[in-house]
Amino acid sequence: MTHPFQVLHHICIVVHDLDKTVAYYETLGMGPWFDYPKSSPYVQFEVPNPSASSEMRYKCVDLDNVQLQLCQPSLLDSPQRRFLDRHGEGVYHLGFEVGDCDAAEQQARALGLGVTARGRRGDGTGFTYFDTREQAGTVLEIRKS
């Protein structure tokens, strides 16, 4: 089994104004942009503030080699809102695609990584965010779509 941080899927940038940022990237030729595909509901959803999570706005663009995600957090308290308030706009997390979320999460926990948020759907797809900002300079996420 490969390690959980082998296949980069996306880079997520937290921004103040999602529409303005998308418009700028479009002037650079990036597009088309689409809303983050929120599919079936999570059967497990452990996040610091579910209300803040549901109010975040995301736009994504698939580039040739990676997906770029823009996130505009609501004014409600969340890790993304705190990051934006303290550091300004910038890379919030790197998302890595895995074949099995639960197995990859176990591997990362075995490496000593703490979980800050996670979600799973009934079919096993989902995400886990790890507390790696201090050591890696950014949050690391695993996901299975």
PDB file of C-alpha atoms in Angstrom:
ATOM      1  CA  MET A   1       0.000   0.000   0.000  1.00  0.00           C
ATOM      2  CA  THR A   2       1.270   3.465  -0.839  1.00  0.00           C
ATOM      3  CA  HIS A   3       1.396   6.143   1.799  1.00  0.00           C
ATOM      4  CA  PRO A   4      -1.615   8.481   2.064  1.00  0.00           C
ATOM      5  CA  PHE A   5       0.179  11.552   0.718  1.00  0.00           C
ATOM      6  CA  GLN A   6       1.258  10.202  -2.663  1.00  0.00           C
ATOM      7  CA  VAL A   7      -1.359  11.401  -5.174  1.00  0.00           C
ATOM      8  CA  LEU A   8      -2.027  15.142  -5.088  1.00  0.00           C
ATOM      9  CA  HIS A   9      -5.623  15.854  -6.062  1.00  0.00           C
ATOM     10  CA  HIS A  10      -6.092  19.544  -5.237  1.00  0.00           C
ATOM     11  CA  ILE A  11      -4.762  22.717  -3.680  1.00  0.00           C
ATOM     12  CA  CYS A  12      -7.252  24.740  -1.643  1.00  0.00           C
ATOM     13  CA  ILE A  13      -6.816  28.499  -1.297  1.00  0.00           C
ATOM     14  CA  VAL A  14      -8.868  30.437   1.251  1.00  0.00           C
ATOM     15  CA  VAL A  15     -10.070  33.811  -0.073  1.00  0.00           C
ATOM     16  CA  HIS A  16     -12.086  36.809   1.108  1.00  0.00           C
ATOM     17  CA  ASP A  17     -14.172  37.224  -2.057  1.00  0.00           C
ATOM     18  CA  LEU A  18     -14.830  34.065  -4.044  1.00  0.00           C
ATOM     19  CA  ASP A  19     -16.513  35.748  -7.012  1.00  0.00           C
ATOM     20  CA  LYS A  20     -13.775  38.368  -7.394  1.00  0.00           C
ATOM     21  CA  THR A  21     -11.034  35.731  -7.194  1.00  0.00           C
ATOM     22  CA  VAL A  22     -12.732  33.458  -9.738  1.00  0.00           C
ATOM     23  CA  ALA A  23     -13.152  36.445 -12.091  1.00  0.00           C
ATOM     24  CA  TYR A  24      -9.437  37.202 -11.800  1.00  0.00           C
ATOM     25  CA  TYR A  25      -8.383  33.621 -12.531  1.00  0.00           C
ATOM     26  CA  GLU A  26     -10.720  33.637 -15.542  1.00  0.00           C
ATOM     27  CA  THR A  27      -8.796  36.633 -16.952  1.00  0.00           C
ATOM     28  CA  LEU A  28      -5.743  34.355 -16.821  1.00  0.00           C
ATOM     29  CA  GLY A  29      -7.546  31.717 -18.876  1.00  0.00           C
ATOM     30  CA  MET A  30      -8.467  29.338 -16.050  1.00  0.00           C
ATOM     31  CA  GLY A  31     -11.885  27.771 -16.264  1.00  0.00           C
ATOM     32  CA  PRO A  32     -14.537  26.612 -16.385  1.00  0.00           C
ATOM     33  CA  TRP A  33     -15.200  26.902 -12.662  1.00  0.00           C
ATOM     34  CA  PHE A  34     -17.804  24.774 -10.901  1.00  0.00           C
ATOM     35  CA  ASP A  35     -19.295  24.547  -7.434  1.00  0.00           C
ATOM     36  CA  TYR A  36     -17.704  21.996  -5.162  1.00  0.00           C
ATOM     37  CA  PRO A  37     -19.589  18.788  -5.860  1.00  0.00           C
ATOM     38  CA  LYS A  38     -21.356  18.037  -2.610  1.00  0.00           C
ATOM     39  CA  SER A  39     -22.808  14.617  -3.281  1.00  0.00           C
ATOM     40  CA  SER A  40     -24.706  12.337  -0.955  1.00  0.00           C
ATOM     41  CA  PRO A  41     -24.864  13.290   2.734  1.00  0.00           C
ATOM     42  CA  TYR A  42     -22.239  12.208   5.204  1.00  0.00           C
ATOM     43  CA  VAL A  43     -23.164   9.448   7.623  1.00  0.00           C
ATOM     44  CA  GLN A  44     -20.230  10.502   9.793  1.00  0.00           C
ATOM     45  CA  PHE A  45     -19.437  14.220   9.964  1.00  0.00           C
ATOM     46  CA  GLU A  46     -16.992  15.389  12.608  1.00  0.00           C
ATOM     47  CA  VAL A  47     -15.997  19.013  12.054  1.00  0.00           C
ATOM     48  CA  PRO A  48     -15.309  21.845  14.515  1.00  0.00           C
ATOM     49  CA  ASN A  49     -18.438  23.801  13.498  1.00  0.00           C
ATOM     50  CA  PRO A  50     -21.001  22.058  11.248  1.00  0.00           C
ATOM     51  CA  SER A  51     -22.933  25.302  10.664  1.00  0.00           C
ATOM     52  CA  ALA A  52     -19.798  27.118   9.485  1.00  0.00           C
ATOM     53  CA  SER A  53     -18.883  24.163   7.299  1.00  0.00           C
ATOM     54  CA  SER A  54     -22.256  24.155   5.574  1.00  0.00           C
ATOM     55  CA  GLU A  55     -22.005  27.905   4.869  1.00  0.00           C
ATOM     56  CA  MET A  56     -18.559  27.797   3.225  1.00  0.00           C
ATOM     57  CA  ARG A  57     -18.552  28.509  -0.483  1.00  0.00           C
ATOM     58  CA  TYR A  58     -16.240  26.623  -2.842  1.00  0.00           C
ATOM     59  CA  LYS A  59     -15.401  26.929  -6.520  1.00  0.00           C
ATOM     60  CA  CYS A  60     -13.152  24.482  -8.335  1.00  0.00           C
ATOM     61  CA  VAL A  61     -11.340  24.265 -11.642  1.00  0.00           C
ATOM     62  CA  ASP A  62      -9.728  21.153 -13.078  1.00  0.00           C
ATOM     63  CA  LEU A  63      -6.319  21.975 -14.515  1.00  0.00           C
ATOM     64  CA  ASP A  64      -4.335  19.454 -16.547  1.00  0.00           C
ATOM     65  CA  ASN A  65      -2.445  18.143 -13.536  1.00  0.00           C
ATOM     66  CA  VAL A  66      -4.351  19.188 -10.411  1.00  0.00           C
ATOM     67  CA  GLN A  67      -7.595  20.702  -9.214  1.00  0.00           C
ATOM     68  CA  LEU A  68      -7.564  24.212  -7.770  1.00  0.00           C
ATOM     69  CA  GLN A  69     -10.179  24.910  -5.103  1.00  0.00           C
ATOM     70  CA  LEU A  70     -11.102  28.339  -3.779  1.00  0.00           C
ATOM     71  CA  CYS A  71     -12.840  28.525  -0.403  1.00  0.00           C
ATOM     72  CA  GLN A  72     -14.645  31.511   1.054  1.00  0.00           C
ATOM     73  CA  PRO A  73     -15.478  30.784   4.689  1.00  0.00           C
ATOM     74  CA  SER A  74     -18.526  32.336   6.299  1.00  0.00           C
ATOM     75  CA  LEU A  75     -18.161  34.717   9.233  1.00  0.00           C
ATOM     76  CA  LEU A  76     -18.884  31.821  11.609  1.00  0.00           C
ATOM     77  CA  ASP A  77     -15.934  30.379  13.524  1.00  0.00           C
ATOM     78  CA  SER A  78     -14.074  27.684  11.608  1.00  0.00           C
ATOM     79  CA  PRO A  79     -10.446  26.732  11.027  1.00  0.00           C
ATOM     80  CA  GLN A  80     -10.656  28.302   7.570  1.00  0.00           C
ATOM     81  CA  ARG A  81     -12.093  31.576   8.971  1.00  0.00           C
ATOM     82  CA  ARG A  82      -9.372  31.714  11.654  1.00  0.00           C
ATOM     83  CA  PHE A  83      -6.688  31.085   9.020  1.00  0.00           C
ATOM     84  CA  LEU A  84      -8.053  33.878   6.817  1.00  0.00           C
ATOM     85  CA  ASP A  85      -8.295  36.306   9.735  1.00  0.00           C
ATOM     86  CA  ARG A  86      -4.768  35.570  10.990  1.00  0.00           C
ATOM     87  CA  HIS A  87      -2.820  35.032   7.780  1.00  0.00           C
ATOM     88  CA  GLY A  88      -4.879  36.503   4.968  1.00  0.00           C
ATOM     89  CA  GLU A  89      -5.571  34.716   1.736  1.00  0.00           C
ATOM     90  CA  GLY A  90      -3.443  31.711   0.910  1.00  0.00           C
ATOM     91  CA  VAL A  91      -3.073  27.961   0.671  1.00  0.00           C
ATOM     92  CA  TYR A  92      -5.127  26.341   3.408  1.00  0.00           C
ATOM     93  CA  HIS A  93      -4.665  22.682   2.530  1.00  0.00           C
ATOM     94  CA  LEU A  94      -3.332  20.126   0.088  1.00  0.00           C
ATOM     95  CA  GLY A  95      -5.761  17.334  -0.760  1.00  0.00           C
ATOM     96  CA  PHE A  96      -4.541  13.845  -1.625  1.00  0.00           C
ATOM     97  CA  GLU A  97      -6.619  11.137  -3.322  1.00  0.00           C
ATOM     98  CA  VAL A  98      -6.585   7.724  -1.646  1.00  0.00           C
ATOM     99  CA  GLY A  99      -8.140   4.383  -2.490  1.00  0.00           C
ATOM    100  CA  ASP A 100      -9.510   3.770   0.995  1.00  0.00           C
ATOM    101  CA  CYS A 101     -10.177   6.666   3.391  1.00  0.00           C
ATOM    102  CA  ASP A 102     -10.280   4.568   6.535  1.00  0.00           C
ATOM    103  CA  ALA A 103      -7.052   2.696   5.790  1.00  0.00           C
ATOM    104  CA  ALA A 104      -5.255   5.908   4.785  1.00  0.00           C
ATOM    105  CA  GLU A 105      -6.491   7.653   7.938  1.00  0.00           C
ATOM    106  CA  GLN A 106      -5.154   4.756  10.041  1.00  0.00           C
ATOM    107  CA  GLN A 107      -1.780   5.031   8.302  1.00  0.00           C
ATOM    108  CA  ALA A 108      -1.617   8.767   8.980  1.00  0.00           C
ATOM    109  CA  ARG A 109      -2.639   8.292  12.617  1.00  0.00           C
ATOM    110  CA  ALA A 110       0.115   5.680  12.931  1.00  0.00           C
ATOM    111  CA  LEU A 111       2.535   8.403  11.785  1.00  0.00           C
ATOM    112  CA  GLY A 112       1.367  10.489  14.746  1.00  0.00           C
ATOM    113  CA  LEU A 113      -0.961  12.830  12.847  1.00  0.00           C
ATOM    114  CA  GLY A 114      -3.968  14.164  14.693  1.00  0.00           C
ATOM    115  CA  VAL A 115      -7.337  14.460  12.966  1.00  0.00           C
ATOM    116  CA  THR A 116      -9.038  17.861  12.937  1.00  0.00           C
ATOM    117  CA  ALA A 117     -12.080  16.980  10.810  1.00  0.00           C
ATOM    118  CA  ARG A 118     -13.488  13.988   8.971  1.00  0.00           C
ATOM    119  CA  GLY A 119     -16.512  12.861   7.055  1.00  0.00           C
ATOM    120  CA  ARG A 120     -17.668   9.612   5.482  1.00  0.00           C
ATOM    121  CA  ARG A 121     -20.551   8.751   3.214  1.00  0.00           C
ATOM    122  CA  GLY A 122     -22.308   5.412   3.218  1.00  0.00           C
ATOM    123  CA  ASP A 123     -20.245   4.219   0.239  1.00  0.00           C
ATOM    124  CA  GLY A 124     -16.908   4.876   2.023  1.00  0.00           C
ATOM    125  CA  THR A 125     -16.070   8.075   0.159  1.00  0.00           C
ATOM    126  CA  GLY A 126     -15.176  11.142   2.182  1.00  0.00           C
ATOM    127  CA  PHE A 127     -12.316  13.097   3.701  1.00  0.00           C
ATOM    128  CA  THR A 128     -10.011  13.499   6.698  1.00  0.00           C
ATOM    129  CA  TYR A 129      -8.057  16.655   7.598  1.00  0.00           C
ATOM    130  CA  PHE A 130      -4.889  16.335   9.676  1.00  0.00           C
ATOM    131  CA  ASP A 131      -3.311  18.809  12.079  1.00  0.00           C
ATOM    132  CA  THR A 132      -0.076  19.377  10.152  1.00  0.00           C
ATOM    133  CA  ARG A 133       0.106  23.163   9.825  1.00  0.00           C
ATOM    134  CA  GLU A 134       2.948  23.593  12.325  1.00  0.00           C
ATOM    135  CA  GLN A 135       5.118  20.844  10.827  1.00  0.00           C
ATOM    136  CA  ALA A 136       4.156  21.001   7.129  1.00  0.00           C
ATOM    137  CA  GLY A 137       3.225  24.667   6.789  1.00  0.00           C
ATOM    138  CA  THR A 138      -0.271  23.683   5.662  1.00  0.00           C
ATOM    139  CA  VAL A 139      -3.085  21.297   6.486  1.00  0.00           C
ATOM    140  CA  LEU A 140      -2.968  17.921   4.748  1.00  0.00           C
ATOM    141  CA  GLU A 141      -6.172  16.180   3.687  1.00  0.00           C
ATOM    142  CA  ILE A 142      -6.940  12.744   2.329  1.00  0.00           C
ATOM    143  CA  ARG A 143     -10.037  12.145   0.246  1.00  0.00           C
ATOM    144  CA  LYS A 144     -11.805   9.525  -1.774  1.00  0.00           C
ATOM    145  CA  SER A 145     -14.382  10.722  -4.255  1.00  0.00           C
TER     146      SER A 145
END
